[in-house]
Amino acid sequence: MIIVGGSASSKLAARVAKLLGCPLVNSEVTRFPDGESYVRVNYNFKDEHAVVVQSTCHPQNDNYIELFLLLDAIKDLGAKRVTAVVPYFGYARQDKRFKPGEAISVRTMCKLIERAGADDVITIDIHEDETMANFAIPAYNLTAMSLIGRYVARLDLRDPVVLGGDQGALTRAKRAAAEFMADYDYLEKTRQTSTKVTMRPKRLDVSGRDVVIVDDIISTGGTVIEAIKVLKKQGARGIYVACTHPVLVGNALQKIIAAGARKVMATDTIEHKISVISVAPVIAESIR
Ligand code: R5P
């Protein structure tokens, strides 16, 4: 098995290769003078199983193009099987036609990954698990929540409660909480606009307790900041925030800290200074 690191995930690919004891090849990506992407992967893939690791985070379009070019080139270079590992799956939140005439963007990305040459696909904590049904090839949605739970367990928390950002995140909260036998629950939220979210009071009493908010993704930070406000009003002691994908647009991280989070943690599906938890073990386990 050969691990191929795309430019968005070269560090994570190296961690996966190290865990598996496999060769690592990095893609060479440059630009043609007119701005088009040039991708080269200099390795003899003949009859090999190639695992391409490439998150499609910002700049999403460039990272998707690199992924498509890598998959197609590696297949064309003779690989017998090509696995696409897309730790952060860009466009995943545009998974429905919210207004007439809209593109269902994530469906298009699934078609293109498959058509480019992937024989199977792996992602982590994609926004909606149902997205994987867009693939005709085997497609798996792994979760980082146990890893997050194990990391949080090492913090010295008092009577901790793990909260999902919404009802859909209850399963995530349950998984993380199971790692250190903590209580878990969720916050009900209503999205007013793309950046404004309101929360309904939750049922667990968090007064005097440490709370860990877990979410799949933090983008603008609006959801988490609203949650922090609600939890502070309810007397939470310390508020900790953990997510799989630290998209963190603009100064989202500073705003979350200013809102009162004691610590913000994330995985390395996207490389960020808060990416303190590596998803390499779950990826390695799934392709071993
Ligand atoms: C929503 O369903 C997701 O789980 C996240 O809570 C949301 O996408 C985060 O976005 P933002 O940080 O912009 O509020």
Coordinates of C-alpha atoms and ligand atoms in Angstrom, one line a residue:
M1 CA 0.0 0.0 0.0
I2 CA 1.3 3.5 -0.9
I3 CA 0.0 6.6 0.9
V4 CA -0.2 9.7 -1.3
G5 CA -0.3 13.0 0.5
G6 CA -2.2 15.8 -1.3
S7 CA -1.1 19.3 -0.6
A8 CA -3.9 20.0 1.9
S9 CA -3.2 16.9 4.0
S10 CA 0.6 16.2 3.6
K11 CA 1.1 16.1 7.4
L12 CA -1.8 13.8 8.1
A13 CA -0.8 11.5 5.2
A14 CA 2.7 11.3 6.8
R15 CA 1.1 10.3 10.1
V16 CA -1.0 7.6 8.4
A17 CA 2.0 6.3 6.5
K18 CA 4.1 6.1 9.7
L19 CA 1.4 4.2 11.6
L20 CA 1.0 1.7 8.8
G21 CA 4.7 1.5 8.0
C22 CA 3.9 2.3 4.3
P23 CA 5.8 4.3 1.7
L24 CA 4.7 8.0 1.5
V25 CA 4.6 10.0 -1.7
N26 CA 3.7 13.6 -1.8
S27 CA 2.0 15.2 -4.8
E28 CA 3.9 18.1 -6.5
V29 CA 1.5 20.9 -7.2
T30 CA 2.4 24.0 -9.0
R31 CA 0.6 26.5 -11.4
F32 CA 0.7 26.9 -15.1
P33 CA 1.2 30.6 -16.0
D34 CA -2.5 31.0 -16.6
G35 CA -3.4 29.8 -13.1
E36 CA -4.4 26.2 -13.9
S37 CA -3.2 23.5 -11.5
Y38 CA -0.2 21.3 -12.4
V39 CA -0.1 18.0 -10.5
R40 CA 2.6 15.3 -10.6
V41 CA 3.1 12.2 -8.5
N42 CA 6.3 10.6 -9.3
Y43 CA 6.1 6.9 -8.3
N44 CA 5.6 3.5 -9.9
F45 CA 2.0 2.6 -8.9
K46 CA 1.8 -0.5 -11.1
D47 CA -0.4 -3.1 -9.3
E48 CA -0.3 -1.1 -6.0
H49 CA -3.1 0.0 -3.7
A50 CA -2.8 3.8 -3.6
V51 CA -4.4 5.7 -0.8
V52 CA -4.8 9.4 -1.6
V53 CA -5.2 11.6 1.4
Q54 CA -6.6 15.1 0.5
S55 CA -8.9 17.3 2.5
T56 CA -11.0 19.6 0.4
C57 CA -10.9 22.5 2.8
H58 CA -10.1 26.1 1.8
P59 CA -9.1 26.7 -1.0
Q60 CA -11.8 24.2 -1.7
N61 CA -11.9 24.4 -5.5
D62 CA -8.1 24.1 -5.9
N63 CA -8.1 21.2 -3.4
Y64 CA -10.9 19.4 -5.2
I65 CA -9.1 19.8 -8.6
E66 CA -5.9 18.5 -7.1
L67 CA -7.8 15.5 -5.7
F68 CA -9.4 14.7 -9.1
L69 CA -6.1 15.0 -11.0
L70 CA -4.4 12.8 -8.4
L71 CA -7.0 10.0 -8.6
D72 CA -7.1 10.0 -12.4
A73 CA -3.3 10.1 -12.8
I74 CA -2.6 7.4 -10.2
K75 CA -5.2 5.1 -11.9
D76 CA -3.7 5.8 -15.2
L77 CA -0.2 5.0 -13.8
G78 CA -1.4 1.5 -13.2
A79 CA -2.6 1.3 -9.6
K80 CA -4.8 -1.7 -9.1
R81 CA -6.9 0.1 -6.5
V82 CA -7.2 3.8 -5.5
T83 CA -8.8 4.8 -2.2
A84 CA -9.7 8.4 -1.8
V85 CA -9.4 9.6 1.8
V86 CA -11.1 13.0 2.1
P87 CA -10.8 13.8 5.8
Y88 CA -12.7 17.1 5.5
F89 CA -15.3 16.8 2.7
G90 CA -15.8 20.3 1.3
Y91 CA -19.3 21.4 0.0
A92 CA -20.9 18.8 2.3
R93 CA -23.3 21.3 3.8
Q94 CA -24.9 22.1 0.4
D95 CA -26.5 18.6 0.4
K96 CA -30.1 19.7 -0.5
R97 CA -31.8 22.1 -2.8
F98 CA -32.8 24.7 -0.2
K99 CA -34.1 27.1 -2.9
P100 CA -35.3 26.2 -6.4
G101 CA -32.6 25.9 -8.9
E102 CA -29.7 25.4 -6.5
A103 CA -26.9 23.0 -7.3
I104 CA -26.7 20.1 -4.9
S105 CA -23.0 20.6 -4.6
V106 CA -21.9 17.7 -2.5
R107 CA -23.7 15.3 -4.9
T108 CA -21.7 16.7 -7.8
M109 CA -18.4 16.3 -5.8
C110 CA -19.3 12.7 -5.1
K111 CA -19.9 12.0 -8.8
L112 CA -16.6 13.6 -9.7
I113 CA -14.5 11.7 -7.1
E114 CA -15.9 8.5 -8.4
R115 CA -15.6 9.4 -12.0
A116 CA -12.0 10.5 -11.5
G117 CA -11.0 7.0 -10.5
A118 CA -11.6 6.3 -6.8
D119 CA -12.5 2.7 -6.1
D120 CA -13.6 3.5 -2.6
V121 CA -13.9 6.6 -0.4
I122 CA -13.3 7.3 3.2
T123 CA -14.3 10.5 5.0
I124 CA -14.6 11.6 8.7
D125 CA -17.6 13.1 10.4
I126 CA -19.2 14.3 7.2
H127 CA -22.1 16.7 7.9
E128 CA -24.8 14.2 7.0
D129 CA -24.1 10.5 6.9
E130 CA -26.7 10.1 4.1
T131 CA -24.3 11.9 1.7
M132 CA -22.3 8.7 1.4
A133 CA -25.3 7.1 -0.5
N134 CA -24.4 9.3 -3.4
F135 CA -21.5 7.0 -4.2
A136 CA -22.0 3.7 -6.1
I137 CA -18.5 2.6 -4.9
P138 CA -18.0 1.6 -1.2
A139 CA -17.9 4.8 0.8
Y140 CA -17.4 5.1 4.6
N141 CA -17.9 7.9 7.0
L142 CA -15.7 7.4 10.1
T143 CA -15.9 9.4 13.3
A144 CA -13.3 11.2 15.3
M145 CA -15.5 11.5 18.4
S146 CA -13.9 8.6 20.3
L147 CA -10.5 10.2 19.8
I148 CA -11.9 13.6 20.9
G149 CA -13.4 11.9 24.0
R150 CA -10.0 10.3 24.8
Y151 CA -8.3 13.7 24.5
V152 CA -10.9 15.5 26.7
A153 CA -10.6 12.7 29.3
R154 CA -7.1 13.8 30.0
L155 CA -8.2 17.4 30.9
D156 CA -9.0 17.8 34.6
L157 CA -12.7 18.5 34.3
R158 CA -15.2 18.8 37.1
D159 CA -18.4 16.7 36.8
P160 CA -18.3 17.0 33.0
V161 CA -21.2 17.1 30.5
V162 CA -20.6 16.6 26.8
L163 CA -23.1 18.5 24.6
G164 CA -23.8 18.1 21.0
G165 CA -24.4 21.3 19.1
D166 CA -27.8 20.1 18.0
Q167 CA -30.0 17.0 18.2
G168 CA -28.2 15.5 15.3
A169 CA -25.0 15.8 17.2
L170 CA -26.3 13.7 20.1
T171 CA -24.7 10.6 18.8
R172 CA -21.4 12.4 18.5
A173 CA -21.7 13.6 22.1
K174 CA -22.6 10.1 23.3
R175 CA -19.5 8.7 21.6
A176 CA -17.1 11.2 23.0
A177 CA -18.7 11.0 26.5
A178 CA -18.4 7.2 26.5
E179 CA -14.6 7.5 26.6
F180 CA -14.7 9.0 30.1
M181 CA -18.1 8.0 31.4
A182 CA -19.5 11.5 31.3
D183 CA -23.1 12.7 30.9
Y184 CA -24.1 13.8 27.5
D185 CA -27.0 15.8 26.0
Y186 CA -27.6 18.3 23.1
L187 CA -28.6 21.9 22.6
E188 CA -31.6 22.7 20.5
K189 CA -30.9 25.4 17.9
T190 CA -32.7 27.3 15.3
R191 CA -30.8 28.8 12.4
Q192 CA -32.2 32.3 11.6
T193 CA -29.7 33.3 8.8
S194 CA -26.5 31.8 7.5
T195 CA -24.6 33.4 10.4
K196 CA -27.2 33.8 13.2
V197 CA -28.4 30.9 15.3
T198 CA -30.6 30.9 18.4
M199 CA -30.6 28.1 21.1
R200 CA -33.4 26.7 23.1
P201 CA -32.7 25.9 26.7
K202 CA -31.5 22.3 27.1
R203 CA -32.8 19.9 29.8
L204 CA -29.5 19.0 31.6
D205 CA -28.6 21.3 34.5
V206 CA -25.0 22.4 33.8
S207 CA -24.7 24.7 36.8
G208 CA -21.3 24.4 38.4
R209 CA -20.3 21.7 35.9
D210 CA -17.6 21.7 33.2
V211 CA -19.2 21.5 29.7
V212 CA -17.6 20.2 26.5
I213 CA -19.4 21.3 23.4
V214 CA -18.7 18.9 20.5
D215 CA -19.5 19.5 16.9
D216 CA -18.6 18.2 13.5
I217 CA -17.4 21.5 12.2
I218 CA -16.9 25.1 13.4
S219 CA -17.1 27.5 10.5
T220 CA -18.1 31.1 11.5
G221 CA -18.3 30.1 15.1
G222 CA -21.8 31.4 15.3
T223 CA -23.3 28.1 16.6
V224 CA -20.7 27.6 19.3
I225 CA -20.7 31.2 20.5
E226 CA -24.5 31.1 20.9
A227 CA -24.1 27.8 22.9
I228 CA -21.4 29.4 25.1
K229 CA -23.8 32.3 25.9
V230 CA -26.6 30.0 26.8
L231 CA -24.3 27.8 29.0
K232 CA -22.8 30.8 30.8
K233 CA -26.3 32.0 31.6
Q234 CA -27.1 28.6 33.0
G235 CA -24.1 28.7 35.3
A236 CA -21.7 26.3 33.6
R237 CA -18.3 26.3 35.3
G238 CA -15.7 25.9 32.4
I239 CA -16.7 25.7 28.8
Y240 CA -14.6 23.7 26.4
V241 CA -15.1 23.3 22.7
A242 CA -14.1 20.4 20.5
C243 CA -14.8 19.7 16.8
T244 CA -13.6 17.5 14.1
H245 CA -13.1 20.1 11.4
P246 CA -11.6 23.5 12.3
V247 CA -12.8 25.5 9.3
L248 CA -12.7 28.6 11.5
V249 CA -13.5 31.4 9.0
G250 CA -11.8 34.7 9.6
N251 CA -11.4 35.5 13.3
A252 CA -13.8 32.8 14.4
L253 CA -11.4 31.3 16.9
Q254 CA -10.7 34.7 18.6
K255 CA -14.5 35.3 18.8
I256 CA -15.0 31.9 20.4
I257 CA -12.3 32.5 23.0
A258 CA -13.6 36.0 23.7
A259 CA -17.1 34.5 24.2
G260 CA -15.7 32.5 27.1
A261 CA -14.3 29.2 25.9
R262 CA -11.5 27.9 28.1
K263 CA -10.0 25.8 25.4
V264 CA -10.8 25.0 21.7
M265 CA -9.7 21.7 20.3
A266 CA -9.9 20.1 16.9
T267 CA -8.5 17.3 14.8
D268 CA -6.0 17.5 11.9
T269 CA -8.6 16.8 9.1
I270 CA -7.7 20.5 8.6
E271 CA -4.3 21.7 9.7
H272 CA -4.8 24.5 12.2
K273 CA -3.0 25.6 15.4
I274 CA -5.8 24.0 17.4
S275 CA -5.5 20.7 15.6
V276 CA -4.2 18.8 18.6
I277 CA -5.9 15.5 17.9
S278 CA -4.8 13.4 14.9
V279 CA -7.3 11.3 13.0
A280 CA -4.5 9.2 11.6
P281 CA -5.3 6.2 13.9
V282 CA -8.9 5.9 12.6
I283 CA -7.8 6.3 9.0
A284 CA -5.0 3.7 9.4
E285 CA -7.4 1.3 11.1
S286 CA -9.9 1.5 8.3
I287 CA -7.4 0.8 5.5
R288 CA -5.1 -1.6 7.3
Ligands
R5P1 C1 -24.5 22.4 11.8 O1 -25.4 21.6 11.7 C2 -23.1 22.0 12.1 O2 -23.1 20.8 12.9 C3 -22.4 23.1 12.7 O3 -22.9 23.4 14.0 C4 -22.4 24.4 11.9 O4 -22.2 24.1 10.6 C5 -21.3 25.3 12.4 O5 -21.3 26.4 11.6 P1 -21.0 27.8 12.2 O6 -19.7 27.7 13.0 O7 -20.9 28.8 11.0 O8 -22.1 28.2 13.1

